[in-house]
Coordinates of N, CA and C and ligand atoms in Angstrom, one line a residue:
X353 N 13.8 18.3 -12.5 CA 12.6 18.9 -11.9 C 11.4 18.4 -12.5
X354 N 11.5 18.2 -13.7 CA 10.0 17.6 -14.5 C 10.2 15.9 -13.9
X355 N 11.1 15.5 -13.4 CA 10.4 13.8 -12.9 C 9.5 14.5 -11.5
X356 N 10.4 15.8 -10.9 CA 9.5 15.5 -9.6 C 8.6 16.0 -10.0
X357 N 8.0 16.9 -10.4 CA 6.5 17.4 -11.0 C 6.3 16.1 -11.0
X358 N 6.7 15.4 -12.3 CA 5.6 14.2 -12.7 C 5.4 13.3 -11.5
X359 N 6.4 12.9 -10.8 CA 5.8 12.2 -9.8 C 5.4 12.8 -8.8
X360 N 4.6 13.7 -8.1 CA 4.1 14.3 -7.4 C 2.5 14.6 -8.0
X361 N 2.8 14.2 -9.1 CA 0.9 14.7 -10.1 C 0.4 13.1 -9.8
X362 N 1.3 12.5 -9.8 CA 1.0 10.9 -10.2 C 0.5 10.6 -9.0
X363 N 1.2 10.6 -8.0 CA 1.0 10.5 -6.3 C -0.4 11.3 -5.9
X364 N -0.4 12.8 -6.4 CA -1.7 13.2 -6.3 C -3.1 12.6 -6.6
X365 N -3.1 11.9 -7.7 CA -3.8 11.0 -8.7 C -3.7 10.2 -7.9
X366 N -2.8 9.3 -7.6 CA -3.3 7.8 -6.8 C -3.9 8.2 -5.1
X367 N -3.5 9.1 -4.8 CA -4.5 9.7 -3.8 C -5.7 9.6 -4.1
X368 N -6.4 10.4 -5.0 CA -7.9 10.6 -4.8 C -8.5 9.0 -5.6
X369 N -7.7 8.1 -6.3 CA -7.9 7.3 -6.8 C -7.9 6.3 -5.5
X370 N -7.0 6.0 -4.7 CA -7.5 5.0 -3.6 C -8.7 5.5 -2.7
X371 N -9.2 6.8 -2.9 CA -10.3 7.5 -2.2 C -11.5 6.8 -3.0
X372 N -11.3 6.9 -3.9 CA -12.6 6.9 -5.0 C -12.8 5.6 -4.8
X373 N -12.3 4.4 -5.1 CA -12.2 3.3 -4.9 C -12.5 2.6 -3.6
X374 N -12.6 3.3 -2.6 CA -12.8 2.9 -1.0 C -11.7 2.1 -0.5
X375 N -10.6 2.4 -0.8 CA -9.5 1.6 -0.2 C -9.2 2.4 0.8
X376 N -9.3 3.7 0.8 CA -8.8 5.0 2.0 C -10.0 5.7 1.9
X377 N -10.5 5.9 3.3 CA -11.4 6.8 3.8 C -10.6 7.9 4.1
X378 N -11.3 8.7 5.1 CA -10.5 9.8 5.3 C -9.1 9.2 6.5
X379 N -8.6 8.0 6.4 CA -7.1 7.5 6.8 C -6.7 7.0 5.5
X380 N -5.7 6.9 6.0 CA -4.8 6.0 4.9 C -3.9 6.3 3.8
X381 N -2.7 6.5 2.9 CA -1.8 7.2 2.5 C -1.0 6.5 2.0
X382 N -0.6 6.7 0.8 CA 0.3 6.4 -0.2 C 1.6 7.2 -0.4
X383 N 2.3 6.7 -0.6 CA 4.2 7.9 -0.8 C 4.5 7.2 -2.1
X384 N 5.4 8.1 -2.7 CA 6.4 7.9 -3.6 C 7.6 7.9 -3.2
X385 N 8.7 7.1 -3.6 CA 10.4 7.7 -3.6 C 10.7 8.8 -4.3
X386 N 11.3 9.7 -3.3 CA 11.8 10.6 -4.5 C 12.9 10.4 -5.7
X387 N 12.2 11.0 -6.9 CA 12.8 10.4 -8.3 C 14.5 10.7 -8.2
X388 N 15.3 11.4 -7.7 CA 16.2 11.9 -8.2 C 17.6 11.7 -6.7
X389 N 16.4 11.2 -5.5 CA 17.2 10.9 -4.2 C 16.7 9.5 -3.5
X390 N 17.3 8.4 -3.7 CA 16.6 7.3 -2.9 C 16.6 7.4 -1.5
X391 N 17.2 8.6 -0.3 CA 17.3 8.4 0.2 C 15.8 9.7 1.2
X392 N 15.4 9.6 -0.3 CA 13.8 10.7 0.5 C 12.9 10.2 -0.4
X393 N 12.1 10.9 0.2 CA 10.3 10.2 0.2 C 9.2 11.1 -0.3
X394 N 7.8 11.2 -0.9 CA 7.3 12.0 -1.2 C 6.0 11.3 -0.5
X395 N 5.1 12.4 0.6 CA 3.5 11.9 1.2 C 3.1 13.2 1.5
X396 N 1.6 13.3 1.4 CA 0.6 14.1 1.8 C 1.2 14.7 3.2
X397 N 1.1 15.8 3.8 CA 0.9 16.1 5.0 C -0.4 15.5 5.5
X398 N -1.2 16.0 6.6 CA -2.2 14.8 7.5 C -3.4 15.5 6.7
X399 N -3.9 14.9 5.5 CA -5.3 15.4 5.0 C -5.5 14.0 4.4
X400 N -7.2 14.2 4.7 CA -7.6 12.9 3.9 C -7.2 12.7 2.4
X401 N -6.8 11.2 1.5 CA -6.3 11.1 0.4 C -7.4 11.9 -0.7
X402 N -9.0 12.1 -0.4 CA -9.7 12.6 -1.5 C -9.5 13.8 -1.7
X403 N -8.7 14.5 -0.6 CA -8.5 15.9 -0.4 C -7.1 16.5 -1.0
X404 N -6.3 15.5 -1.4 CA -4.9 15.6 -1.6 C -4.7 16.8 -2.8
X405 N -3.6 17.6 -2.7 CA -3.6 18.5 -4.0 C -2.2 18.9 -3.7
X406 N -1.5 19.1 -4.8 CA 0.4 19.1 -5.0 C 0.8 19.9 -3.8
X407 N -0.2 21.0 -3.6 CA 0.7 21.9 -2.1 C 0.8 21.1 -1.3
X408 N 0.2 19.8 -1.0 CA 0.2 18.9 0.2 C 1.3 18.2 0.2
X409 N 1.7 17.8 -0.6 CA 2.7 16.8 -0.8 C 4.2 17.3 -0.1
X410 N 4.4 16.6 0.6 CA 5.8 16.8 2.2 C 6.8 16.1 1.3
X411 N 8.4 16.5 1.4 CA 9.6 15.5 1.4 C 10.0 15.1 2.1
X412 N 10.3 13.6 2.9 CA 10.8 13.5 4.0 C 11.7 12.6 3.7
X413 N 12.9 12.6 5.0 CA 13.8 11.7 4.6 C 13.6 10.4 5.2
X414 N 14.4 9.0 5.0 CA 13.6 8.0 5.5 C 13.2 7.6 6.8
X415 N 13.9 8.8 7.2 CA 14.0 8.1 8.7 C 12.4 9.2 9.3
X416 N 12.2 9.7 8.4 CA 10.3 10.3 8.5 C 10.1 11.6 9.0
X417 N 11.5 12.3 8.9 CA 11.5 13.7 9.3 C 11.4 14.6 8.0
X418 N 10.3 15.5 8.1 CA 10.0 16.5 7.0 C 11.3 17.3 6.7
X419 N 11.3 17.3 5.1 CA 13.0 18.4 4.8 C 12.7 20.0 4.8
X420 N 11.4 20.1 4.4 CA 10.8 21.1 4.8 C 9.4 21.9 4.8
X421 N 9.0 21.5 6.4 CA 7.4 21.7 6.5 C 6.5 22.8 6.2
X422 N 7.2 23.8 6.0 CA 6.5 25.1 5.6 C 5.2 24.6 6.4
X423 N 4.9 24.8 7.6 CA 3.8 24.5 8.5 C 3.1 23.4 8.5
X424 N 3.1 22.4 7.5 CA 2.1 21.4 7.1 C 2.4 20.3 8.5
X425 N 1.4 19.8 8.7 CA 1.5 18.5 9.8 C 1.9 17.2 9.2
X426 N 2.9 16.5 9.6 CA 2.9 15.1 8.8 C 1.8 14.4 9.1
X427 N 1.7 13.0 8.4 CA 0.6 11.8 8.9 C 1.6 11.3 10.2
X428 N 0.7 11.0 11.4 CA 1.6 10.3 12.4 C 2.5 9.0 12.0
X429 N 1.8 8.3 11.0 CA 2.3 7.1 10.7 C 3.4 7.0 9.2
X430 N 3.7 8.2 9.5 CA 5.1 8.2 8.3 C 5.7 7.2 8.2
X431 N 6.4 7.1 9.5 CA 7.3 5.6 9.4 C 7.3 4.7 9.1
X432 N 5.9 3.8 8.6 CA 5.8 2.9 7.8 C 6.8 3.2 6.8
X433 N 6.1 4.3 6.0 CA 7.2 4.3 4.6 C 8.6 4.6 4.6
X434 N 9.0 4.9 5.8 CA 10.3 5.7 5.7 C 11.0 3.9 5.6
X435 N 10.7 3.2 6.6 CA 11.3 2.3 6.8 C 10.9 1.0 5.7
X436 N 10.3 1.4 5.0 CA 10.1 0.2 4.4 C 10.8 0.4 2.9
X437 N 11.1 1.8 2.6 CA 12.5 2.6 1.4 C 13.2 2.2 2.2
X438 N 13.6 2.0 3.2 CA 14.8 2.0 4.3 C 15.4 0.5 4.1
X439 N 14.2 -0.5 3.6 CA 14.7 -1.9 4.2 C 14.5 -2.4 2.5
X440 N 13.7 -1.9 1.8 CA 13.6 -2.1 0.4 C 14.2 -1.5 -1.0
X441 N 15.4 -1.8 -1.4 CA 15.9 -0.1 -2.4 C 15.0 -0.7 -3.5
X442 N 14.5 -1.6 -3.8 CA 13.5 -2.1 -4.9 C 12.1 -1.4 -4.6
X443 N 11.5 -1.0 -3.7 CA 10.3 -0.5 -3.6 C 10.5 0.8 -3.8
X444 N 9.5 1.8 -4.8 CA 9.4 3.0 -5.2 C 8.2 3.9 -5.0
X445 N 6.8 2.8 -4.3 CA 6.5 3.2 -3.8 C 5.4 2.4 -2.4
X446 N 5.0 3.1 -1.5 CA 4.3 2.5 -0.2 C 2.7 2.7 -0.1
X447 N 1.8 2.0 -0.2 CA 0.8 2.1 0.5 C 0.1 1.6 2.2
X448 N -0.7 3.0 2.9 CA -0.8 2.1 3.8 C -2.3 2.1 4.2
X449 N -3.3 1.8 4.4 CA -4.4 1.5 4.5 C -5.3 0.7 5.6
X450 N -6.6 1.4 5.9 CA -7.3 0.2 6.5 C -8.8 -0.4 5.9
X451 N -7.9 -0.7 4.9 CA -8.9 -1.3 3.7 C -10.0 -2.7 4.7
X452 N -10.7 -2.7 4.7 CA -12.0 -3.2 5.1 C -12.6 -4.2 5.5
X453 N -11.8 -5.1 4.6 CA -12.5 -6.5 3.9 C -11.3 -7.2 4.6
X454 N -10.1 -6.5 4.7 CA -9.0 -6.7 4.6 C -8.6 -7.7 6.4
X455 N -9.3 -6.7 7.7 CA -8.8 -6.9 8.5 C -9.2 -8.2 9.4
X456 N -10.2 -9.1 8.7 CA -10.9 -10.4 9.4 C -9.6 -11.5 9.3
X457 N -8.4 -10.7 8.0 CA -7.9 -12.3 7.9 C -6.2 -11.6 8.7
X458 N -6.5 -10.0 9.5 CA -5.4 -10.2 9.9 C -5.6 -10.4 11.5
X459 N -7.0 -10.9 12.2 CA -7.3 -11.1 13.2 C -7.7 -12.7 13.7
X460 N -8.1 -13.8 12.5 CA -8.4 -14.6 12.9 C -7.6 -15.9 12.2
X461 N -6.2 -15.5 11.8 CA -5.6 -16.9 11.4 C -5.5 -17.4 10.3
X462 N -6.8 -16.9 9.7 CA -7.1 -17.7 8.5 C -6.0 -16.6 7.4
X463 N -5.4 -17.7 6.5 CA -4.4 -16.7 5.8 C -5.5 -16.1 4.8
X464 N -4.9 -15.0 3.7 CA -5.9 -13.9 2.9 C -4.4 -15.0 2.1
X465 N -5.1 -15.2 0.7 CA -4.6 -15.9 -0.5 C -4.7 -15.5 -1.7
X466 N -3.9 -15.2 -2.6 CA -4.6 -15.1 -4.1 C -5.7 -15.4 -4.4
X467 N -6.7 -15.8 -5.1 CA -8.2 -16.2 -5.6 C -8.5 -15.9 -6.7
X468 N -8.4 -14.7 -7.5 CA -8.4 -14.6 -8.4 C -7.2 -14.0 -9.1
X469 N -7.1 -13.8 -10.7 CA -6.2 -13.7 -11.5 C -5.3 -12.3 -10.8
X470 N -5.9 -11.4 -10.7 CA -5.6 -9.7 -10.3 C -4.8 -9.8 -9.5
X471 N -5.8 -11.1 -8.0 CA -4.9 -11.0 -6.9 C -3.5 -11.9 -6.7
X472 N -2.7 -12.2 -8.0 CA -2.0 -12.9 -8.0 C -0.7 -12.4 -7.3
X473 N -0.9 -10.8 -7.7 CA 0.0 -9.8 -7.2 C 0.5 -9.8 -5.8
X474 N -0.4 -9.9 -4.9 CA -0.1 -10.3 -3.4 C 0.8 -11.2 -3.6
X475 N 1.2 -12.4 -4.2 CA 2.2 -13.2 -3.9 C 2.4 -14.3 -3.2
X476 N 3.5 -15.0 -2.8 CA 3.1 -16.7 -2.4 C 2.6 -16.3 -1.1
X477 N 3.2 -15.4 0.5 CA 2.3 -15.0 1.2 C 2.0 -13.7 1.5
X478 N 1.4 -13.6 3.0 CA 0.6 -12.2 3.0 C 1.1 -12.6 4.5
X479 N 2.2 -11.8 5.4 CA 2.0 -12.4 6.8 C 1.6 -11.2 7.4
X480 N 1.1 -11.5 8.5 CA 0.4 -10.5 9.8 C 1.4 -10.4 10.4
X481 N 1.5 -8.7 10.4 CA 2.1 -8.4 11.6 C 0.9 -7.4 13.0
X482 N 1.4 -8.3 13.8 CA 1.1 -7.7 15.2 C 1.9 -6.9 16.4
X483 N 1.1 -5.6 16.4 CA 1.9 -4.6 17.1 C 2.3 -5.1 18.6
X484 N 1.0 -5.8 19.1 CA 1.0 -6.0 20.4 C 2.8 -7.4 20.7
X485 N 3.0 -7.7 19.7 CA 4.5 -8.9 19.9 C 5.5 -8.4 20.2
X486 N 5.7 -6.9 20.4 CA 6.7 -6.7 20.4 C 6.4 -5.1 21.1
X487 N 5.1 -4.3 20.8 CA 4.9 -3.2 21.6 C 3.9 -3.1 22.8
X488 N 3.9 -4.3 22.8 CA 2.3 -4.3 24.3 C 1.5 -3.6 23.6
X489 N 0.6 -2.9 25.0 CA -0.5 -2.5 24.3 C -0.5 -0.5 24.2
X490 N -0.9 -0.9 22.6 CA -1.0 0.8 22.0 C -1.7 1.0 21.5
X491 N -1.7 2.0 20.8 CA -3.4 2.4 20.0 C -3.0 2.1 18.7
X492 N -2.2 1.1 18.1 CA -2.0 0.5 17.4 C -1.3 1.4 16.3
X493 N -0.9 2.4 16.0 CA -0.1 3.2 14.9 C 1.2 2.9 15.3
X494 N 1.6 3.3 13.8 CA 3.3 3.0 13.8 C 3.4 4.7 13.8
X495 N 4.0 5.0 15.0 CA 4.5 6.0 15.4 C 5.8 6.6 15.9
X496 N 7.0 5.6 15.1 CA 8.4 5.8 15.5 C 9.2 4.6 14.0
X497 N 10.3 5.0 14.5 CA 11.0 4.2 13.3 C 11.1 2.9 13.9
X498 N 10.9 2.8 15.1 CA 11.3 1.2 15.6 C 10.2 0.4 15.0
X499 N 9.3 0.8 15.6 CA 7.8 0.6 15.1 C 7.9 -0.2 13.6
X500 N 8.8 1.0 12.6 CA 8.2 0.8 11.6 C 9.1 0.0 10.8
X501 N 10.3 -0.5 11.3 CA 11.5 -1.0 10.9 C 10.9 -2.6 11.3
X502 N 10.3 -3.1 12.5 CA 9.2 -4.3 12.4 C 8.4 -4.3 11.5
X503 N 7.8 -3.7 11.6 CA 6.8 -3.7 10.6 C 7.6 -4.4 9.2
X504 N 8.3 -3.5 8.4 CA 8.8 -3.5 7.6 C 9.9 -5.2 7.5
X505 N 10.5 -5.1 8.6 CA 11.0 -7.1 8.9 C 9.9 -8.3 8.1
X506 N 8.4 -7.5 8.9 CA 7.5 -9.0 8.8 C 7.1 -8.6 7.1
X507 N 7.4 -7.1 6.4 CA 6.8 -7.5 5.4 C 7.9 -8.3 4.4
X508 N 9.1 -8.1 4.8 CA 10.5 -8.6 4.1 C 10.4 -8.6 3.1
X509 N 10.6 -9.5 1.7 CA 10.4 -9.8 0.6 C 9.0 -9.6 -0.4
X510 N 8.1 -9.5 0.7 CA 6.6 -10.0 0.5 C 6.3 -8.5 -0.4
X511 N 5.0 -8.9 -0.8 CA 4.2 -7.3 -1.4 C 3.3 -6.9 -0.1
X512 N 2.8 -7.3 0.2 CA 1.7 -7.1 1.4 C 2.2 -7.3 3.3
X513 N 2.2 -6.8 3.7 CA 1.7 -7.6 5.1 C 0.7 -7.0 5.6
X514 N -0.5 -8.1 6.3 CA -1.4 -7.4 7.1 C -1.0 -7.0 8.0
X515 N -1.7 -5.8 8.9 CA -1.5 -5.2 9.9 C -2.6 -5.6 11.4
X516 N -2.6 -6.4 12.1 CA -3.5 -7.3 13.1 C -4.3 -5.7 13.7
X517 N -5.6 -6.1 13.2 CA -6.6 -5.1 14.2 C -6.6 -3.5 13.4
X518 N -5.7 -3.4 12.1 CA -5.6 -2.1 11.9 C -5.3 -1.8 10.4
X519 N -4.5 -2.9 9.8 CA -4.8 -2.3 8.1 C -4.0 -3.3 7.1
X520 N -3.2 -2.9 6.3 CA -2.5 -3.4 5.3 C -1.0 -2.4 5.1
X521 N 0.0 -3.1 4.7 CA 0.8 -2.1 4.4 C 1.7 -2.9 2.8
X522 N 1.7 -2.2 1.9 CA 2.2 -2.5 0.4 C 3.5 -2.1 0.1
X523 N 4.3 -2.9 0.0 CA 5.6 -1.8 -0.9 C 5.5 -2.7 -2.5
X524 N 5.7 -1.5 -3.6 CA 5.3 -1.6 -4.8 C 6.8 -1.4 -5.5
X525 N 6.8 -1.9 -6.8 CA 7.5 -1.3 -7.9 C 7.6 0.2 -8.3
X526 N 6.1 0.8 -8.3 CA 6.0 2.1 -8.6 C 4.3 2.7 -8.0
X527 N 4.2 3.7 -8.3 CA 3.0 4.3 -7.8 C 2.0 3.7 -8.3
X528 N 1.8 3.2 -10.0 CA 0.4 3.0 -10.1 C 0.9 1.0 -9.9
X529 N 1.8 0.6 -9.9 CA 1.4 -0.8 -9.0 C 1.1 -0.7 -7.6
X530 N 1.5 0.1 -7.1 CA 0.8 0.5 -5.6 C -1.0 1.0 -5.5
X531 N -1.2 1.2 -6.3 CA -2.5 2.0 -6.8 C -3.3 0.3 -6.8
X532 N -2.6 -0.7 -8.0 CA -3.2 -1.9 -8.4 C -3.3 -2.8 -7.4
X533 N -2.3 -2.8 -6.7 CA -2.2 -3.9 -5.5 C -2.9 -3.8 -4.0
X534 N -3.7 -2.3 -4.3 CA -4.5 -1.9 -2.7 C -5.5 -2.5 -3.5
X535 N -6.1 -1.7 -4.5 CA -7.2 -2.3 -4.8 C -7.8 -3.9 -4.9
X536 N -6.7 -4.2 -5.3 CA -6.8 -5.5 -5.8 C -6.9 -6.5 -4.0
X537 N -6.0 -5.8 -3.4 CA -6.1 -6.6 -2.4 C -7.4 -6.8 -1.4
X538 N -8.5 -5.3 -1.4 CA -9.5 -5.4 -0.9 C -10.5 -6.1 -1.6
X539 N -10.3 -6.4 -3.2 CA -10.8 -7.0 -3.7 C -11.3 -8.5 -3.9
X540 N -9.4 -9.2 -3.8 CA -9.0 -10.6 -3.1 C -10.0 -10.9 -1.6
X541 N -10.1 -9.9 -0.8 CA -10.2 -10.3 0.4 C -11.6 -10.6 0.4
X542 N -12.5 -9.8 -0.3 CA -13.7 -9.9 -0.2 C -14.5 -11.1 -1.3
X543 N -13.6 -11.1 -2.2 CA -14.0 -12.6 -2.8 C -14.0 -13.9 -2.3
X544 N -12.7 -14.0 -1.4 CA -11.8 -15.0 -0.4 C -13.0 -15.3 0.5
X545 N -13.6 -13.6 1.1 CA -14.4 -14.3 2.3 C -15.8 -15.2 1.8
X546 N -16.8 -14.8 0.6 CA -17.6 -15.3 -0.1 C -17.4 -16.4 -0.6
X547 N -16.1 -16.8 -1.1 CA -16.4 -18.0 -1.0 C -16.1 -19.2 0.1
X548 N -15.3 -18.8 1.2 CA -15.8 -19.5 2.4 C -16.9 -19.3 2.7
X549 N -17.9 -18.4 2.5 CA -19.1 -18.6 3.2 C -20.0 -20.0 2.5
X550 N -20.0 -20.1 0.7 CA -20.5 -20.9 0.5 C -19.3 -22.6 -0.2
X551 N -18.2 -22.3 0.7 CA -17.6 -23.5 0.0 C -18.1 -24.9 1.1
X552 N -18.9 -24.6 2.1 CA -19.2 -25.6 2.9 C -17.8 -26.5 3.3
X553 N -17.7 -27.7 3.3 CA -16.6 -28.3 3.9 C -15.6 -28.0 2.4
X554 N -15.8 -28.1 1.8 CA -15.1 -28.2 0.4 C -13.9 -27.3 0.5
X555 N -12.9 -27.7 -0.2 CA -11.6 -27.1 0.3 C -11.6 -25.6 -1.0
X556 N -10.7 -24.9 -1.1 CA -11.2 -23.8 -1.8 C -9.7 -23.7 -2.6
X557 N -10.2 -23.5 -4.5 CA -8.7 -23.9 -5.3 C -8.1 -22.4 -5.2
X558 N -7.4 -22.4 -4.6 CA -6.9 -21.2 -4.8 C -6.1 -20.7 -5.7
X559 N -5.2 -19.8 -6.4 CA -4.3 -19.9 -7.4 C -3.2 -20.5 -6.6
X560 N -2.4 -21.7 -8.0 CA -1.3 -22.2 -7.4 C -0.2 -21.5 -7.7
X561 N 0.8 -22.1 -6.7 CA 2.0 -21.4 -6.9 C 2.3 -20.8 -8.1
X562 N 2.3 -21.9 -8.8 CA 2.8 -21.4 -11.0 C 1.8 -20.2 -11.1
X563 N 0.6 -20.3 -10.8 CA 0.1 -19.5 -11.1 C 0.4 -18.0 -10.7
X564 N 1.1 -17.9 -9.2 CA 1.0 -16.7 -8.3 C 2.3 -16.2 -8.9
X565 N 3.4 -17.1 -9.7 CA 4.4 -16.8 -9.8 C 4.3 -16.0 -11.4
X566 N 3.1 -16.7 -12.2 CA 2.9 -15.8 -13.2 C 2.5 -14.5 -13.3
X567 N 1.2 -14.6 -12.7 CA 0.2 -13.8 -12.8 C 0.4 -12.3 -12.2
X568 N 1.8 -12.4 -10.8 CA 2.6 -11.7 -10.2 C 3.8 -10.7 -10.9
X569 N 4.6 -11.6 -11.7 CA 5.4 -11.1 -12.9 C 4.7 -10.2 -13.6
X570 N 3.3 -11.2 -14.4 CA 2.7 -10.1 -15.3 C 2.3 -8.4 -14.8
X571 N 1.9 -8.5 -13.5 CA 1.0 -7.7 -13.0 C 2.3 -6.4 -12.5
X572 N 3.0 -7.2 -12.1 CA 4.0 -6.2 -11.1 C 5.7 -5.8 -12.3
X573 N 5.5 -6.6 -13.4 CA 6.2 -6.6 -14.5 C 5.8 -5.4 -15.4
X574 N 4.2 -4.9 -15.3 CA 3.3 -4.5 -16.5 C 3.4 -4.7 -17.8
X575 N 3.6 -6.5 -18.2 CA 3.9 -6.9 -19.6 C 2.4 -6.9 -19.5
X576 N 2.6 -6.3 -20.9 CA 1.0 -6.5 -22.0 C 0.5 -5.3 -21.1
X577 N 1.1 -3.9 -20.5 CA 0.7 -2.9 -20.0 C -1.1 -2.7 -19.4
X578 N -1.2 -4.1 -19.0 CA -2.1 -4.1 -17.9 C -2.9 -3.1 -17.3
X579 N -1.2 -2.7 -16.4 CA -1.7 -1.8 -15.2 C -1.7 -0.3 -16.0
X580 N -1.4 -0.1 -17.1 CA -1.7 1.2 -17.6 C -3.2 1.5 -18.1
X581 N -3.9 0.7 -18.5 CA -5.2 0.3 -19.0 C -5.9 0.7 -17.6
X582 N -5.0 0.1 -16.4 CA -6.1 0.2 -15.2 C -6.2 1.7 -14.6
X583 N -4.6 2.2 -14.8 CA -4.3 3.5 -14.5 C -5.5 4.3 -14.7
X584 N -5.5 4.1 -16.4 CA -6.9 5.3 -17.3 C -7.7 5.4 -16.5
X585 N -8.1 3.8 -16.7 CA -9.9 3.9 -15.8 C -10.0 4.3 -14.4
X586 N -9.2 4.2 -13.8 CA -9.0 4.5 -12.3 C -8.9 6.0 -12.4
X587 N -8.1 6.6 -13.0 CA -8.4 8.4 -13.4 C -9.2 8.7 -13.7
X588 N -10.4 8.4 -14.5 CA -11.4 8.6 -15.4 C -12.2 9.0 -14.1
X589 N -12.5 7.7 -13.3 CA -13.7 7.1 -12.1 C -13.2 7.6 -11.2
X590 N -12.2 8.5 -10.8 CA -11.8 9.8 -9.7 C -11.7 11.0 -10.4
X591 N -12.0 11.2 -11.7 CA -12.5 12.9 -12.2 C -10.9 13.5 -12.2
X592 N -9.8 12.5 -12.6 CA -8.3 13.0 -12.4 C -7.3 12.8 -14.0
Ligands
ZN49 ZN1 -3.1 3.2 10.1

């Protein structure tokens, strides 16, 4: 009972922490695996992430059905996470987002790349998935397991896949690498785009492979406890 407490406070925390941070407005949502069942999930019922507080927090099993709703409404787009625990038993936990900066590189081609040390975490790629390849036209949410079991294909092995016209979706090691890797990724994107503004013709160094392969280990490893250092400050700068 004290892992689920603890992970349910932790999940709380990276709620109002991807709020504070502008990764999630009032969309967007993070889950945990439940600690003691791989085959359930821990996410907010439908409240904004700044708003989140332990009564919120739903069990669902993966296939994205509440174990029990005591009235609460789920997020429509559960099934991202159900299926991405579904297709990942290494991911522990999901983020999903429409971080900002994020959606120019899942609309126009140009791939979103490592660039700096942080963003090494994203990995060798980042692929787009597009709803419309396979669902025609919708209002773009993942609103079924079919939905989300694609989704979950294009992100395969990867940390990231962008989402065309609508967000990002992360499967992590644990909650506060999921915490590191949204941030980090709206942060990649917006460095990425500044320096194509002024790289003129000039090609742009991006981190190399060696590099994406270290700097990835370190980050998603937490050697030299990195991401615990970032944890603090990220609680501190959301009042958590
Ligand atoms: Zn969404």
């Amino acid at each position: 009972m004290a892992d689920i407490k603890e992970t349910i406070d932790e999940l709380v925390a990276a709620n109002r922490i991807l709020a504070n941070e502008g990764v999630v407005d009032a969309f967007g949502h993070i889950s945990a695996r439940h600690p003691d069942r791989p085959d359930r999930f821990f996410l907010s019922c439908s409240r904004s992430p700044e708003l989140v507080s332990a009564d919120d927090i739903m069990e669902f099993t993966l296939e994205g059905e509440p174990v029990d709703a005591k009235g609460r409404r789920p997020y429509l787009e559960r099934f991202i996470h159900g299926a991405v625990f579904e297709s990942r038993p290494d991911v522990r936990s999901v983020v999903h987002c429409h971080s900002p900066t994020v959606i120019p590189f899942g609309v126009t081609g140009e791939k979103l790349r490592p660039i700096m040390h942080n963003g090494g975490c994203l990995g060798h790629d980042v692929p787009v998935w597009d709803v419309d390849d396979k669902f025609g036209s919708t209002n773009l949410l993942v609103i079924n397991m079919e939905m989300g079991r694609d989704l979950a294909k294009t992100i395969g092995n990867n940390t990231v896949a962008l989402m065309r016209g609508h967000g990002a979706a992360i499967a992590a090691p644990s909650v506060r690498r999921a915490v590191f890797i949204a941030i980090y990724l709206e942060l990649n994107a917006e460095l990425q785009m500044k320096a194509m503004q002024i790289k003129g013709a000039k090609p742009i160094k991006f981190l190399t492979d060696g590099e994406i392969e270290v700097t990835s280990k370190m980050i998603l490893g937490n050697l030299g406890g990195s991401s615990d250092r970032a944890w603090e400050y990220w609680c501190r700068r959301a009042g958590v």
